[in-house]
Amino acid sequence: MQSFANEIRDGLDQALAEDPTVLVFGLGVPDPKGVFGTTLNLQEKYGEKRVFDMPTSENAMTGIAIGAALGGFKPVLTHQRLDFALLSMDQLVNNAAKWHFMFGGQRNVPITIRMILGRGWGQGPTHSQNLQSWFAHIPGLKVVMPALASDAKGLLLSSIYDPNPVIFLEHRWLHNAQTDVTTVEPIPLGKAKLLREGDAVTILSVSYMTIEALHAVDVLQQQGINCDLIDLRTVAPMDWPTIEQSVKKTGRLLVLDTGFKSFGIAGEIMAHVTETCWSSLKHPPARLTAPDYSESTSPALTKDYHVRAEHIASKIGEMMETSVSVEPILSQRGPAHDVPGNWFTGPF
Amino acid sequence: MTPELAKTLSHGMRRIRTVEETIAERYSDQEMRCPTHLSSGQEAVSAAIGAVLRPSDLAVSGHRAHAHYLAKGGDLNAMIAEIYGKVTGCARGKGGSMHLVDEAVGFMGSTAIVGGTVPVGVGLAYSLMLNETDDIVCIFLGDAVVETGVFHESLNFATLKNLPVLFLCENNFYSVYSPLSVRQSHMRQIHEKVSGFGITTEDGDGNDVAAVHEIVSRTVAGIRDGNGPAFLEFSTFRWREHCGPNYDDDLGYRPDQFIEDWNAREPIGLFESQALAEGSLTQDDIDALQSGIEDEVKAAFEFAKASDFPPASEASEHVLAASMMGSLK
Ligand SMILES: Cc1ncc(C[n+]2csc(CCOP(=O)(O)OP(=O)(O)O)c2C)c(N)n1
Ligand SMILES: [Mg+2]
């Protein structure tokens, strides 16, 4: 068995081994904890010139990654929280995303920016933001959000070898997830994955929401409701053909996102489906997302902040106009709501 | 040194130490459910500046702010309650350990993004300049803040406008596990780099509270006199892991000799042995200070634990203000 974090580490290891132009840097990359285990021992293996720590200078280091890319390298820059990468929005949006466009297609910028999405244990307003829609809104950026440990490595390799800037978003609560399947081949970006099949509702999910959705779908199946569960894997570009095909079959759409509700990924998908699948729809498209306010620190204020499997199951019951029991989901819940498992005891 | 000042400095350091070590001791109860950065070992700079600033002076800080908040006079009960996520916390449980605030004593806020409050402190100084007071702003910052763009941009503006602001840098030589040597050129020390802005700079031993007190008193007086911004760098040493209640020196990221040298110069012992020898403190004074602090800290934890959690409805509150909230003066 391999963890999600190990898969990321193996992906970086493989890229560094097979391509001498790959560079890996970020705060804490060579430190004893190795960014939640994802960069352990890489500096020892590939040297300080290719794998290095950096100053707390997120904006400059992003520009430096762009420059190194123009100089022939493939940098992978890592941020321990997406929130820290917000300092680099200028370099990302005005330079990385535009370089190919604003110089008439002469050059491309093959950089990968890993950002970790925090949640729970009092991460609070500035350590827990899921701003995938910001990046997806910018023409010229790709946005990848792996959910399954078995996809992490393949998606990372494709991101590293993609000719464009790729934002690679890893949910902190996935790092400990396990897999026994390991892909060696890159997984093409822009390809969603059908995880469960059914004709009741099309469920589209990303990142950690896919884990909650899997619980919900399996419990619903025991109650005779079968759903298509599609893990998007890539948010930009979106796999519209797979989405449209499923919605045309089921006539019902439920989108799950970890980000704020308004102006988000879910809203964009609902709009697209309304435009392209209107005549197939049997029910208004629906979404379950984080609310339109920040995550607080106090555990008393985060209990109902995040969408859980029981919310998904209830919503599907509502869409199918049938009653479903969420009891099997509730009875399986072990740890407190603000930790990914009992193994987590803080502080970060 | 006068006995009054000796007591103030000893009390300031002991109070911070006791609070931080009590948090460390109780963190494993799993009731303080937020990232928490302790200042044990780094008490001297805070205690010294706390003895110099007045309540109408302003301060801002970052992720490791407990000592700064307490030194500025921040309410202890409200801080502990905040870490416990209670509605009686200084931010009603919204922010936790990294988001402390007590405007009643001029502690304007600490936030979790490195460098994030530096320009805010400069903006506060601009408002003080416009209001023509002789109050100052103290911006607490760590050695990593010096690497951010916004730090340099803020220094530029503060010097451009000759603002009443003290940049107070506690250099503990590490950012998380990363030593200065992988983050900044060794060609210049931090204060030397900053002096290039044309700002008053000085450096000192951040574990020698008497020395820090002498430097900050002189520097703050100069800022009040209209001499413009100043930057002070004090070297010091964090005892525990970057974030959390444990010791992590088993990881080997700090050289043994470095740890040993700093431990030999623990700030409270260093100061009190001198003060006892010169007679500005007696052992009875120290015992009385410590027992008062222990009662206060015990009561603060009791207060926090007995306090209510915020009602669930507060989760969605405070997104937008409905009216102009109270502003300074
Ligand atoms: C912009 C940004 N980048 C990275 C981080 C992660 N981080 C939190 S604290 C910290 C270390 C800061 O070091 P320093 O300023 O020296 O303060 P110390 O922790 O040593 O007191 C880092 C890198 C952050 N909070 N914000
Ligand atoms: Mg430091």
XYZ file of N, CA, C and O and ligand atoms in Angstrom, chain A residues 27 56 58 84 87 127, chain B residues 37 63-64 112-114 142-145 172 174-176 242, ligand 1:
110
model
N 9.138 26.238 0.127
C 9.450 26.333 1.557
C 9.383 24.957 2.191
O 8.359 24.280 2.110
N 11.038 33.074 2.004
C 9.587 33.318 2.072
C 9.261 34.456 1.119
O 9.001 35.583 1.533
N 7.106 34.283 -2.039
C 6.283 33.515 -2.977
C 6.150 34.178 -4.338
O 6.184 33.501 -5.371
N -0.796 30.843 0.948
C 0.510 31.515 0.841
C 0.797 31.879 -0.620
O 1.493 32.852 -0.911
N 0.157 35.394 -2.566
C 1.122 36.461 -2.772
C 1.684 36.437 -4.187
O 2.274 37.414 -4.635
N -5.907 29.711 6.285
C -5.128 28.491 6.018
C -6.015 27.397 5.429
O -5.662 26.220 5.476
N 1.732 28.532 17.844
C 3.177 28.788 17.785
C 3.608 29.435 19.096
O 3.199 30.565 19.387
N 2.231 35.165 13.143
C 1.725 33.869 13.622
C 2.156 33.567 15.058
O 1.457 32.888 15.779
N 3.353 34.020 15.461
C 3.857 33.709 16.806
C 3.661 34.963 17.666
O 4.590 35.708 17.938
N -1.860 35.380 10.102
C -1.124 34.134 9.882
C -0.303 34.098 8.609
O 0.399 33.130 8.361
N -0.388 35.111 7.779
C 0.378 35.109 6.533
C 1.657 35.908 6.774
O 1.598 37.077 7.178
N 2.798 35.275 6.551
C 4.078 35.912 6.875
C 4.194 37.268 6.170
O 4.031 37.351 4.954
N 9.432 38.332 12.332
C 10.476 37.315 12.424
C 11.482 37.467 11.298
O 11.300 38.293 10.395
N 12.526 36.652 11.344
C 13.581 36.770 10.337
C 13.104 36.424 8.926
O 13.689 36.878 7.947
N 12.031 35.638 8.798
C 11.556 35.284 7.454
C 10.812 36.431 6.786
O 10.749 36.508 5.559
N 10.263 37.326 7.607
C 9.506 38.454 7.047
C 10.391 39.308 6.141
O 9.938 39.888 5.149
N 15.353 34.412 15.206
C 15.673 33.141 15.877
C 16.355 32.180 14.916
O 16.430 30.983 15.175
N 15.692 30.692 12.329
C 14.954 29.635 11.619
C 13.587 30.129 11.179
O 12.953 30.955 11.846
N 13.164 29.596 10.056
C 11.784 29.712 9.615
C 11.309 28.267 9.494
O 11.798 27.523 8.638
N 10.438 27.851 10.377
C 10.054 26.442 10.491
C 11.343 25.623 10.700
O 12.030 25.852 11.693
N 8.428 24.545 15.789
C 7.905 25.758 15.166
C 6.431 25.963 15.511
O 6.012 27.055 15.891
C 3.358 34.012 2.943
C 3.561 32.828 3.832
N 4.428 31.869 3.454
C 4.638 30.809 4.250
C 3.982 30.680 5.440
C 4.240 29.489 6.353
N 4.926 29.918 7.571
C 4.260 30.126 8.719
S 5.252 30.655 9.928
C 6.610 30.585 8.953
C 7.971 30.891 9.494
C 8.229 32.300 9.651
O 9.488 32.432 10.207
P 9.903 33.718 11.012
O 9.362 34.938 10.363
O 11.374 33.653 11.190
O 9.154 33.570 12.405
P 9.343 32.441 13.534
O 8.403 31.352 13.218
O 10.747 31.996 13.532
O 8.950 33.123 14.794
C 6.269 30.165 7.681
C 7.214 30.023 6.566
C 3.060 31.685 5.779
N 2.354 31.641 6.916
N 2.884 32.746 4.972
